[in-house]
Amino acid sequence: MSARFAAWRGQQGAAALAVLLTMVVSRWILLGESFFNQDDFYLSGRAYDADLTLEFLVRDTAGHVNPLQQLAYWLLAHLAPYDWGLVAAFVLVLQTATTVVMWLLLTRLLGERWSRVVLLAVFAWAPITLATTLWWSAAMGLWPHLLCSLLAVWFLVRWHQGDARGVTSVLAIVLTTTVGLLWHERAVLIVPVLFGVAVCLCDESIGWRRLRAATIRYRWLWAWLVLLLAGFLVAHGLLTDVEGGESTFREQAGVTWSFLGKNVVPGFFGGPWAGELEGGAVRPATWVVVMSAGLALVVAALLVLRGGPARRWALVVLSGYVVADLALLISGRAGFGAIIGLDPRYSSDVIHAAVLCAALALRGGPDWLALRWAAQSTRRQTIAVTALIGAYGVAACLGTALLVPHFQNTEDRSFVANLRADLAADPTQVIFDDLAPADVVLPLVGDDSRLSRVFGQLPEHPAFDEPSARMRVVGEDGHLKPTVFAGSVPAVPGPDGECGHEVGARDVAVPFRLPVEGRVLIRIAYFASNESTVAVAAGDWEASFLARRGPNEMWLVLPDVPGPVAALDLRSDGRSIVCVTGVDAGLPER
């Protein structure tokens, strides 16, 4: 095969374009109907409140240091807040670019063989990447990593085939790996993938001699990559203080079986085709696990029997990659139990290693059994390829149909749409700053899950906790609701009859029946003959509002001041007497 073989020419090129177009259209439809979820919200809120500094880019985020992800959050939060269309296009461009590079790589490894089209379909349509793709923060941990990994391998293969200079290739591979590391730490796996590919390419040696040949032939590349990884790991250790969770052997064994038997292996074959979903976990049916394991054994046997000179090493490389992925998962998440091994976020990157290693195993060997029979005529060839791709397409459709309803985040889309519509309908409303519903942002992130942090960047410019006669709470569905106390502590009635507490230019103490503590809402009922500015104080806290003519009410948020609050001090600017007929403190219903 010529290293310069035109990848997009002929029937195979047309078939590859058809596979690619099918992926683009289907993923665009699915992405278009998805939305932001969990981490996307609070990380966008953090980015909106931050300046674009080096400290922000390298900040520790739950043990992760991902400068380019932080930059993406910052740019979106400041330039196009919660513009899902832009995010969907960005993710799709990344996936499309990654798939194109995969095709170019398959072309270099397999030449004019129809097996490369089948492998492209496996990579492009794999449902195992779907859940990660539909979640922005997860997608930024997947597709940049895969793109950089495949680009680095492509540079290595071009160099090996004599189509690139060594110095240029080393620089390109090191730069690509650096970009991958800046997107996500999982890019540390790029280096062992490169070494595995180099071993598989060294056909001039056999057996264990391949290791020595690959090490010596590309020694300067390994030297630079080892220095890069060492520097990255040292910097990462200095910037983070999160350690891996502790787990028992039983927990590790449970995660291992869930990850390998129920997640990775079904994912190789377009699964899971049937099962149950629980949170972010996909629990496949028993028959899916059994059939997937059988298919894996059959494919592995065919590769060993009908593969090329590096077929056994290719399977070793794939096994090593899967074990490395599993080790990363166990080191940080095994304490969650076996269910964490069912989360496709932690297995979605394995598909690129599987397709790459399948191509390495087939390289230089005879055609697959079916395709060898098919090679006797164009018609047979068409039937065989169509059958293989069609079978995988059906499996992928079943897997996609199972995953889409659970991972498209349509509830989050409705929540934000309802909130924005209500704000646009009445911009004078003020929102009581509470924690966002757990289905939107988990309370584990503390104040980062507050509505003001999450939605302060909305184009409608919502106001939070300001004194207002139109205080609203955000319901579970995102709609704004009038404030109603779930329970309240009233103030002692005023001594001035119908006027209650007569508030003038001097401080008037309005005591509560019981002291209140913590952050609470205050409702002040009053009437006045003319407008006047009223100041309300408690300890070091003070707020003011404009009292308007006639009977009205005003809502204020009393922050968590030190110690209990037994009374509020009120005074006006003296333009008018303000009659305060009632004061209540409490928390609102949601």
Coordinates of C-alpha atoms in Angstrom, one line a residue:
M1 CA 0.0 0.0 0.0
S2 CA 1.2 3.5 -0.8
A3 CA 1.3 5.7 2.3
R4 CA -0.1 8.4 0.1
F5 CA -3.2 6.4 -0.9
A6 CA -6.2 8.7 -1.4
A7 CA -8.5 7.9 1.5
W8 CA -11.6 9.4 0.0
R9 CA -11.5 7.9 -3.5
G10 CA -13.5 5.1 -5.0
Q11 CA -16.3 3.0 -3.5
Q12 CA -14.6 2.7 -0.1
G13 CA -14.2 6.4 0.1
A14 CA -17.8 7.0 -0.7
A15 CA -18.8 4.4 1.8
A16 CA -16.7 6.1 4.5
L17 CA -18.4 9.4 3.6
A18 CA -21.8 7.8 4.0
V19 CA -20.8 6.4 7.4
L20 CA -19.5 9.8 8.4
L21 CA -22.6 11.6 7.2
T22 CA -24.9 9.2 9.0
M23 CA -22.9 9.9 12.2
V24 CA -23.1 13.7 11.8
V25 CA -26.8 13.8 11.1
S26 CA -27.8 11.4 13.9
R27 CA -25.5 12.9 16.5
W28 CA -26.6 16.4 15.5
I29 CA -30.2 15.5 16.0
L30 CA -29.5 13.9 19.4
L31 CA -27.2 16.7 20.5
G32 CA -29.7 19.3 19.4
E33 CA -32.3 17.9 21.8
S34 CA -30.0 17.5 24.7
F35 CA -28.8 20.2 27.2
F36 CA -26.5 21.2 30.0
N37 CA -26.4 19.0 33.0
Q38 CA -25.0 19.0 36.6
D39 CA -21.3 19.9 36.3
D40 CA -22.0 22.1 33.3
F41 CA -24.1 24.4 35.4
Y42 CA -21.9 25.0 38.4
L43 CA -18.6 25.0 36.4
S44 CA -20.1 27.7 34.1
G45 CA -21.2 29.6 37.2
R46 CA -17.6 29.5 38.6
A47 CA -16.2 30.6 35.3
Y48 CA -18.7 33.5 35.1
D49 CA -17.6 34.8 38.5
A50 CA -13.9 34.5 37.7
D51 CA -11.3 36.6 35.8
L52 CA -9.4 34.9 33.0
T53 CA -6.2 34.3 34.9
L54 CA -3.6 31.5 35.1
E55 CA -4.8 30.8 38.6
F56 CA -8.3 30.2 37.3
L57 CA -7.2 28.0 34.4
V58 CA -5.2 25.7 36.6
R59 CA -7.5 25.6 39.7
D60 CA -8.2 22.3 41.3
T61 CA -11.7 21.1 40.3
A62 CA -12.5 17.9 42.3
G63 CA -9.0 16.6 41.7
H64 CA -8.8 17.7 38.0
V65 CA -6.6 20.3 36.4
N66 CA -7.9 20.9 32.9
P67 CA -6.9 24.4 31.7
L68 CA -8.5 24.1 28.3
Q69 CA -11.8 23.0 29.7
Q70 CA -11.7 25.9 32.1
L71 CA -11.0 28.2 29.2
A72 CA -14.0 26.8 27.3
Y73 CA -16.3 27.3 30.3
W74 CA -15.1 30.9 30.7
L75 CA -15.5 31.8 27.0
L76 CA -19.1 30.4 26.9
A77 CA -20.1 31.9 30.2
H78 CA -18.9 35.4 29.1
L79 CA -19.7 35.4 25.4
A80 CA -22.7 33.1 24.9
P81 CA -24.1 31.9 28.3
Y82 CA -26.0 28.7 28.1
D83 CA -26.0 28.7 24.3
W84 CA -26.5 25.0 23.8
G85 CA -26.6 25.2 20.1
L86 CA -23.0 26.5 20.1
V87 CA -21.9 23.8 22.5
A88 CA -23.6 21.1 20.4
A89 CA -21.8 22.3 17.3
F90 CA -18.5 22.4 19.2
V91 CA -18.9 18.8 20.4
L92 CA -20.0 17.6 17.0
V93 CA -17.0 19.3 15.3
L94 CA -14.7 17.5 17.7
Q95 CA -16.3 14.1 17.1
T96 CA -16.3 14.6 13.4
A97 CA -12.7 15.6 13.3
T98 CA -11.8 12.6 15.5
T99 CA -13.7 10.3 13.1
V100 CA -12.0 11.8 10.1
V101 CA -8.6 11.2 11.7
M102 CA -9.6 7.6 12.5
W103 CA -10.4 7.1 8.8
L104 CA -7.1 8.5 7.7
L105 CA -5.3 6.2 10.2
L106 CA -7.3 3.1 9.2
T107 CA -6.4 3.9 5.5
R108 CA -2.7 4.0 6.3
L109 CA -2.9 0.8 8.3
L110 CA -5.2 -1.3 6.1
G111 CA -5.0 0.3 2.6
E112 CA -7.7 -0.5 0.1
R113 CA -9.5 -3.1 2.3
W114 CA -13.2 -2.9 3.1
S115 CA -12.5 -3.9 6.7
R116 CA -11.5 -0.3 7.3
V117 CA -15.0 0.8 6.4
V118 CA -16.5 -1.7 8.9
L119 CA -14.1 -0.5 11.6
L120 CA -15.0 3.2 10.8
A121 CA -18.7 2.4 11.3
V122 CA -17.9 0.7 14.7
F123 CA -16.1 3.8 15.9
A124 CA -18.5 6.4 14.4
W125 CA -21.7 4.8 15.5
A126 CA -20.7 3.3 18.9
P127 CA -23.4 4.0 21.5
I128 CA -20.8 3.7 24.2
T129 CA -19.7 7.3 23.4
L130 CA -23.3 8.6 23.3
A131 CA -23.9 9.4 27.0
T132 CA -20.6 11.2 27.2
T133 CA -21.2 13.1 24.0
L134 CA -24.6 14.5 25.2
W135 CA -23.1 15.9 28.4
W136 CA -20.9 18.9 27.8
S137 CA -18.4 18.5 30.6
A138 CA -18.0 14.8 29.9
A139 CA -17.7 15.4 26.2
M140 CA -14.8 17.8 26.8
G141 CA -13.0 15.0 28.7
L142 CA -13.6 12.5 25.8
W143 CA -13.4 13.9 22.3
P144 CA -10.3 16.2 22.7
H145 CA -8.5 13.2 24.3
L146 CA -9.5 10.9 21.5
L147 CA -8.7 13.4 18.8
C148 CA -5.2 14.1 20.3
S149 CA -4.6 10.3 20.8
L150 CA -5.5 9.4 17.2
L151 CA -3.6 12.4 15.8
A152 CA -0.5 11.4 17.7
V153 CA -0.8 7.8 16.4
W154 CA -1.3 9.2 12.9
F155 CA 1.9 11.2 13.1
L156 CA 3.7 8.1 14.3
V157 CA 2.4 5.9 11.5
R158 CA 3.3 8.6 8.8
W159 CA 6.8 8.7 10.3
H160 CA 7.1 4.9 10.3
Q161 CA 5.9 4.7 6.7
G162 CA 8.5 7.3 5.6
D163 CA 6.1 10.1 4.8
A164 CA 7.4 12.5 7.5
R165 CA 10.7 13.5 9.0
G166 CA 11.6 12.3 12.4
V167 CA 12.2 15.8 14.0
T168 CA 8.9 17.1 12.7
S169 CA 7.0 14.0 13.8
V170 CA 8.5 14.1 17.3
L171 CA 7.5 17.8 17.7
A172 CA 4.0 17.1 16.4
I173 CA 3.5 14.1 18.7
V174 CA 4.8 15.9 21.7
L175 CA 2.7 19.0 21.0
T176 CA -0.5 16.9 20.4
T177 CA 0.0 15.0 23.6
T178 CA 0.5 18.3 25.5
V179 CA -2.8 19.6 24.1
G180 CA -4.5 16.4 25.2
L181 CA -3.1 16.7 28.7
L182 CA -4.3 20.3 28.9
W183 CA -7.8 19.1 28.1
H184 CA -8.0 16.1 30.5
E185 CA -5.6 14.0 32.6
R186 CA -6.8 10.8 30.8
A187 CA -4.5 11.9 28.0
V188 CA -1.6 10.3 29.9
L189 CA -2.8 7.1 28.2
I190 CA -1.7 8.6 24.8
V191 CA 1.9 7.6 25.6
P192 CA 1.4 3.9 26.2
V193 CA -0.9 3.8 23.2
L194 CA 1.9 5.2 21.1
F195 CA 4.4 2.7 22.4
G196 CA 2.0 -0.1 21.8
V197 CA 1.4 1.0 18.2
A198 CA 5.2 1.3 17.7
V199 CA 5.7 -2.2 18.9
C200 CA 3.0 -3.5 16.5
L201 CA 4.6 -1.6 13.6
C202 CA 8.1 -3.1 14.1
D203 CA 7.6 -6.1 11.8
E204 CA 11.3 -6.5 11.2
S205 CA 11.5 -8.0 14.6
I206 CA 9.5 -10.9 16.0
G207 CA 8.3 -11.8 19.5
W208 CA 9.8 -9.9 22.4
R209 CA 12.3 -8.3 20.1
R210 CA 9.6 -5.9 19.0
L211 CA 9.8 -4.2 22.4
R212 CA 13.5 -3.5 22.0
A213 CA 13.2 -2.5 18.3
A214 CA 10.4 0.0 19.1
T215 CA 12.3 1.4 22.1
I216 CA 15.5 2.0 20.1
R217 CA 13.9 3.2 16.8
Y218 CA 11.9 5.9 18.5
R219 CA 14.1 6.5 21.5
W220 CA 14.1 10.3 21.2
L221 CA 10.3 10.4 21.0
W222 CA 10.1 8.3 24.3
A223 CA 12.6 10.5 26.0
W224 CA 10.6 13.7 25.3
L225 CA 7.3 12.0 26.2
V226 CA 8.7 10.7 29.5
L227 CA 9.9 14.2 30.3
L228 CA 6.5 15.6 29.4
L229 CA 4.6 13.1 31.5
A230 CA 7.0 13.6 34.5
G231 CA 6.5 17.3 34.4
F232 CA 2.7 17.0 34.0
L233 CA 2.4 14.6 36.9
V234 CA 4.6 16.8 39.2
A235 CA 2.6 19.9 38.3
H236 CA -0.7 18.0 38.8
G237 CA 0.4 16.8 42.2
L238 CA 1.4 20.4 43.3
L239 CA -1.9 21.8 42.0
T240 CA -4.3 19.2 43.5
D241 CA -4.8 17.8 47.0
V242 CA -7.5 15.2 46.2
E243 CA -6.4 11.6 46.9
G244 CA -8.0 8.5 45.6
G245 CA -10.8 7.0 47.7
E246 CA -10.3 3.9 49.8
S247 CA -12.0 0.7 48.8
T248 CA -12.0 -3.0 49.7
F249 CA -11.0 -5.9 47.6
R250 CA -14.7 -6.9 47.2
E251 CA -15.5 -3.4 46.0
Q252 CA -12.7 -3.5 43.5
A253 CA -13.7 -6.9 42.2
G254 CA -17.3 -5.6 41.8
V255 CA -16.1 -2.6 39.8
T256 CA -13.9 -4.8 37.7
W257 CA -16.7 -7.1 36.6
S258 CA -19.1 -4.3 36.1
F259 CA -16.6 -2.3 34.0
L260 CA -15.3 -5.2 31.9
G261 CA -18.2 -7.6 31.6
K262 CA -21.2 -5.3 31.6
N263 CA -19.8 -2.0 30.2
V264 CA -16.8 -2.3 28.0
V265 CA -17.4 -5.6 26.2
P266 CA -21.1 -4.9 25.3
G267 CA -19.9 -1.4 24.2
F268 CA -17.6 -3.0 21.6
F269 CA -20.6 -4.4 19.8
G270 CA -23.1 -1.5 19.8
G271 CA -24.5 -2.4 23.2
P272 CA -26.1 -2.4 25.6
W273 CA -29.1 -3.5 23.5
A274 CA -31.4 -4.0 26.5
G275 CA -31.2 -3.2 30.1
E276 CA -32.1 -0.8 32.9
L277 CA -30.7 2.6 33.7
E278 CA -30.0 3.9 37.2
G279 CA -28.6 7.4 37.5
G280 CA -25.6 7.5 35.2
A281 CA -25.2 3.7 35.2
V282 CA -26.4 1.3 32.5
R283 CA -27.2 -2.2 33.8
P284 CA -27.4 -4.5 30.7
A285 CA -29.7 -7.5 30.6
T286 CA -28.0 -10.9 31.4
W287 CA -28.4 -12.1 27.8
V288 CA -26.6 -9.0 26.5
V289 CA -23.6 -9.7 28.8
V290 CA -23.5 -13.4 27.7
M291 CA -23.9 -12.7 24.0
S292 CA -21.3 -9.8 24.1
A293 CA -18.8 -12.0 25.8
G294 CA -19.3 -14.7 23.2
L295 CA -18.9 -12.2 20.4
A296 CA -15.7 -10.9 22.0
L297 CA -14.2 -14.5 22.1
V298 CA -15.2 -15.1 18.4
V299 CA -13.7 -11.9 17.2
A300 CA -10.5 -12.4 19.2
A301 CA -10.2 -15.9 17.8
L302 CA -10.7 -14.7 14.3
L303 CA -8.0 -11.9 14.7
V304 CA -5.5 -14.5 16.1
L305 CA -6.3 -17.0 13.3
R306 CA -6.6 -14.6 10.4
G307 CA -4.7 -11.5 11.5
G308 CA -1.3 -10.1 10.5
P309 CA 2.1 -10.4 12.0
A310 CA 1.3 -8.1 15.0
R311 CA -2.1 -9.6 15.8
R312 CA -1.1 -11.0 19.2
W313 CA 0.6 -7.7 20.2
A314 CA -2.4 -5.7 19.1
L315 CA -4.6 -7.7 21.5
V316 CA -2.0 -7.2 24.2
V317 CA -2.1 -3.4 23.6
L318 CA -5.9 -3.4 23.8
S319 CA -5.9 -5.4 27.0
G320 CA -3.4 -3.1 28.5
Y321 CA -5.4 0.0 27.6
V322 CA -8.6 -1.5 29.1
V323 CA -6.7 -2.4 32.3
A324 CA -5.2 1.1 32.5
D325 CA -8.7 2.6 32.2
L326 CA -9.9 0.2 34.9
A327 CA -7.0 1.1 37.2
L328 CA -7.8 4.8 36.8
L329 CA -11.4 4.1 37.7
I330 CA -10.6 1.9 40.7
S331 CA -8.0 4.3 42.1
G332 CA -10.5 7.2 42.3
R333 CA -14.0 5.8 42.3
A334 CA -14.1 2.2 43.6
G335 CA -15.6 3.3 46.9
F336 CA -18.8 4.0 45.1
G337 CA -19.3 0.3 44.6
A338 CA -19.9 -1.9 41.5
I339 CA -22.4 0.6 40.1
I340 CA -19.6 3.0 39.1
G341 CA -18.3 0.5 36.7
L342 CA -21.5 0.7 34.7
D343 CA -21.1 4.4 34.0
P344 CA -20.3 4.9 30.3
R345 CA -18.3 8.0 31.0
Y346 CA -15.5 5.9 32.3
S347 CA -15.4 3.5 29.3
S348 CA -16.3 5.6 26.3
D349 CA -12.6 6.2 25.4
V350 CA -12.0 2.4 25.0
I351 CA -13.7 2.2 21.7
H352 CA -10.9 4.1 19.9
A353 CA -8.4 1.7 21.3
A354 CA -10.5 -1.3 20.3
V355 CA -10.8 -0.1 16.6
L356 CA -7.2 0.9 16.4
C357 CA -6.0 -2.4 17.8
A358 CA -8.3 -4.3 15.5
A359 CA -6.7 -2.5 12.5
L360 CA -3.2 -3.3 13.9
A361 CA -4.2 -6.9 14.2
L362 CA -5.5 -7.1 10.6
R363 CA -2.6 -5.1 9.1
G364 CA -0.5 -7.3 6.8
G365 CA -2.8 -10.3 7.1
P366 CA -5.3 -12.0 4.8
D367 CA -8.8 -10.7 4.4
W368 CA -11.4 -11.6 7.0
L369 CA -13.1 -14.9 6.3
A370 CA -16.3 -13.3 5.0
L371 CA -14.5 -10.6 3.0
R372 CA -12.1 -13.2 1.5
W373 CA -15.1 -15.1 0.1
A374 CA -16.6 -11.8 -1.0
A375 CA -13.4 -10.7 -2.8
Q376 CA -14.3 -13.2 -5.6
S377 CA -16.9 -10.8 -7.0
T378 CA -18.0 -7.2 -6.5
R379 CA -21.5 -8.3 -5.8
R380 CA -20.4 -10.7 -3.0
Q381 CA -18.2 -8.0 -1.7
T382 CA -21.1 -5.5 -1.5
I383 CA -23.3 -8.1 0.2
A384 CA -20.7 -9.0 2.8
V385 CA -19.8 -5.4 3.7
T386 CA -23.4 -4.3 3.7
A387 CA -24.3 -7.2 6.0
L388 CA -21.5 -6.5 8.5
I389 CA -22.1 -2.8 8.6
G390 CA -25.9 -3.3 8.7
A391 CA -25.7 -5.7 11.6
Y392 CA -23.6 -3.3 13.6
G393 CA -25.9 -0.5 12.6
V394 CA -28.9 -2.4 14.0
A395 CA -27.0 -3.1 17.2
A396 CA -26.0 0.5 17.5
C397 CA -29.6 1.7 16.9
L398 CA -30.8 -0.6 19.7
G399 CA -28.1 0.7 22.1
T400 CA -28.8 4.3 21.2
A401 CA -32.6 3.8 21.6
L402 CA -32.0 2.5 25.2
L403 CA -29.6 5.4 26.2
V404 CA -31.1 8.5 24.6
P405 CA -34.2 9.0 26.7
H406 CA -32.1 8.8 29.9
F407 CA -29.1 10.9 28.9
Q408 CA -30.6 13.8 26.8
N409 CA -31.2 16.0 29.8
T410 CA -34.5 17.2 28.5
E411 CA -35.7 18.1 32.1
D412 CA -32.8 20.5 32.4
R413 CA -33.7 22.1 29.1
S414 CA -37.3 22.6 30.3
F415 CA -36.1 24.0 33.7
V416 CA -34.0 26.7 32.1
A417 CA -36.5 27.5 29.4
N418 CA -39.3 28.0 32.0
L419 CA -37.0 30.2 34.2
R420 CA -36.0 32.4 31.3
A421 CA -39.5 32.7 30.0
D422 CA -40.8 33.9 33.4
L423 CA -37.9 36.3 33.8
A424 CA -38.6 37.7 30.3
A425 CA -42.3 38.1 31.0
D426 CA -41.6 40.2 34.1
P427 CA -38.1 41.5 34.5
T428 CA -39.0 43.3 37.8
Q429 CA -39.1 40.0 39.7
V430 CA -36.4 39.2 42.2
I431 CA -35.4 35.6 43.0
F432 CA -34.8 34.2 46.5
D433 CA -31.3 32.8 46.2
D434 CA -31.7 29.2 47.3
L435 CA -29.9 26.0 46.3
A436 CA -30.8 24.8 42.8
P437 CA -32.9 21.6 42.7
A438 CA -30.7 18.5 43.1
D439 CA -31.8 17.3 39.7
V440 CA -30.1 20.4 38.2
V441 CA -27.0 20.7 40.5
L442 CA -26.3 18.4 43.4
P443 CA -25.9 20.3 46.7
L444 CA -22.5 18.5 47.2
V445 CA -20.8 21.5 45.6
G446 CA -22.0 23.9 48.3
D447 CA -22.6 27.5 47.4
D448 CA -21.7 26.7 43.8
S449 CA -25.1 25.1 43.5
R450 CA -26.9 28.4 44.5
L451 CA -29.2 29.8 41.9
S452 CA -27.3 33.1 41.7
R453 CA -24.0 31.2 40.9
V454 CA -25.6 29.0 38.4
F455 CA -28.0 31.3 36.6
G456 CA -26.5 34.8 37.3
Q457 CA -25.0 34.7 33.8
L458 CA -28.4 34.4 32.0
P459 CA -29.0 37.1 29.3
E460 CA -32.2 38.1 31.2
H461 CA -29.9 39.4 34.1
P462 CA -31.9 38.0 37.0
A463 CA -31.7 39.8 40.4
F464 CA -31.3 37.8 43.5
D465 CA -32.0 38.6 47.2
E466 CA -32.6 42.3 46.5
P467 CA -35.5 44.0 48.5
S468 CA -38.6 43.6 46.4
A469 CA -42.3 43.5 46.5
R470 CA -42.1 40.8 43.8
M471 CA -39.9 38.2 45.5
R472 CA -40.2 34.9 43.8
V473 CA -38.9 31.3 44.4
V474 CA -37.8 28.9 41.7
G475 CA -40.0 25.8 41.6
E476 CA -38.8 22.3 40.8
D477 CA -39.8 22.9 37.2
G478 CA -38.0 26.2 36.8
H479 CA -41.1 28.4 37.0
L480 CA -41.1 31.4 39.3
K481 CA -43.7 31.2 42.0
P482 CA -45.0 33.9 44.5
T483 CA -43.3 33.6 47.8
V484 CA -45.2 31.8 50.5
F485 CA -43.8 31.0 53.9
A486 CA -43.4 27.3 54.8
G487 CA -43.4 28.5 58.4
S488 CA -42.7 31.9 60.0
V489 CA -42.0 33.7 63.2
P490 CA -44.1 36.9 63.5
A491 CA -43.1 40.1 65.1
V492 CA -44.8 41.5 68.2
P493 CA -47.8 43.8 67.1
G494 CA -47.1 47.5 67.2
P495 CA -48.4 49.8 70.0
D496 CA -49.9 52.3 67.6
G497 CA -53.3 50.7 66.9
E498 CA -54.0 50.5 63.2
C499 CA -50.6 52.0 62.3
G500 CA -48.8 49.2 64.2
H501 CA -45.2 50.3 64.4
E502 CA -44.9 54.0 63.5
V503 CA -41.6 54.4 61.7
G504 CA -40.1 57.8 61.3
A505 CA -36.7 59.4 61.3
R506 CA -35.7 57.7 64.5
D507 CA -34.9 53.9 64.9
V508 CA -37.9 51.9 65.9
A509 CA -37.3 48.4 67.2
V510 CA -39.7 45.7 66.0
P511 CA -39.1 42.6 68.2
F512 CA -39.9 39.0 67.0
R513 CA -42.0 36.7 69.3
L514 CA -39.0 34.4 69.1
P515 CA -35.4 35.1 68.1
V516 CA -34.5 34.0 64.5
E517 CA -31.3 32.5 63.4
G518 CA -29.7 31.8 60.0
R519 CA -30.5 33.1 56.6
V520 CA -34.2 33.9 56.4
L521 CA -36.8 35.9 54.4
I522 CA -38.4 38.9 56.0
R523 CA -41.8 40.1 54.9
I524 CA -42.8 43.7 56.0
A525 CA -46.4 44.8 55.5
Y526 CA -46.9 48.6 55.6
F527 CA -48.8 51.6 54.4
A528 CA -47.7 55.2 53.8
S529 CA -49.3 58.4 52.6
N530 CA -46.2 59.4 50.6
E531 CA -43.0 57.7 49.3
S532 CA -40.2 57.3 51.8
T533 CA -37.0 55.4 52.0
V534 CA -37.0 52.9 54.9
A535 CA -33.8 51.4 56.3
V536 CA -33.9 48.0 58.0
A537 CA -31.0 46.8 60.2
A538 CA -30.1 43.8 62.4
G539 CA -26.6 43.8 63.9
D540 CA -24.1 44.6 61.2
W541 CA -26.6 44.0 58.4
E542 CA -28.6 46.8 56.8
A543 CA -30.8 47.1 53.8
S544 CA -33.2 49.7 52.5
F545 CA -36.3 50.0 50.3
L546 CA -38.6 52.6 48.8
A547 CA -41.9 52.6 50.7
R548 CA -44.6 53.5 48.2
R549 CA -48.0 55.1 48.9
G550 CA -50.9 52.9 50.0
P551 CA -50.9 49.5 51.6
N552 CA -48.0 47.3 50.3
E553 CA -45.5 44.6 51.4
M554 CA -41.8 44.3 50.9
W555 CA -39.6 41.2 51.0
L556 CA -36.0 41.3 52.2
V557 CA -33.4 38.6 52.8
L558 CA -31.7 38.6 56.2
P559 CA -28.3 37.0 55.9
D560 CA -26.8 34.6 58.4
V561 CA -25.6 37.2 60.9
P562 CA -23.7 36.2 64.0
G563 CA -26.0 35.2 66.8
P564 CA -29.8 35.2 67.1
V565 CA -31.8 38.2 65.8
A566 CA -34.4 39.3 68.4
A567 CA -35.6 42.4 66.6
L568 CA -35.3 44.6 63.5
D569 CA -34.5 48.3 63.7
L570 CA -36.5 50.4 61.2
R571 CA -36.3 54.1 60.3
S572 CA -37.4 56.2 57.4
D573 CA -35.8 59.3 55.8
G574 CA -38.4 61.5 57.4
R575 CA -40.4 62.4 54.3
S576 CA -43.4 60.4 55.6
I577 CA -44.5 58.2 58.5
V578 CA -44.5 54.6 57.5
C579 CA -46.9 52.4 59.4
V580 CA -45.6 48.8 59.7
T581 CA -48.5 46.6 60.3
G582 CA -46.7 43.3 60.3
V583 CA -43.3 41.6 60.1
D584 CA -42.6 37.9 59.6
A585 CA -39.5 35.9 59.2
G586 CA -39.1 32.4 57.8
L587 CA -38.2 30.2 54.9
P588 CA -40.3 29.9 51.7
E589 CA -42.0 26.9 50.3
R590 CA -40.5 25.6 47.0

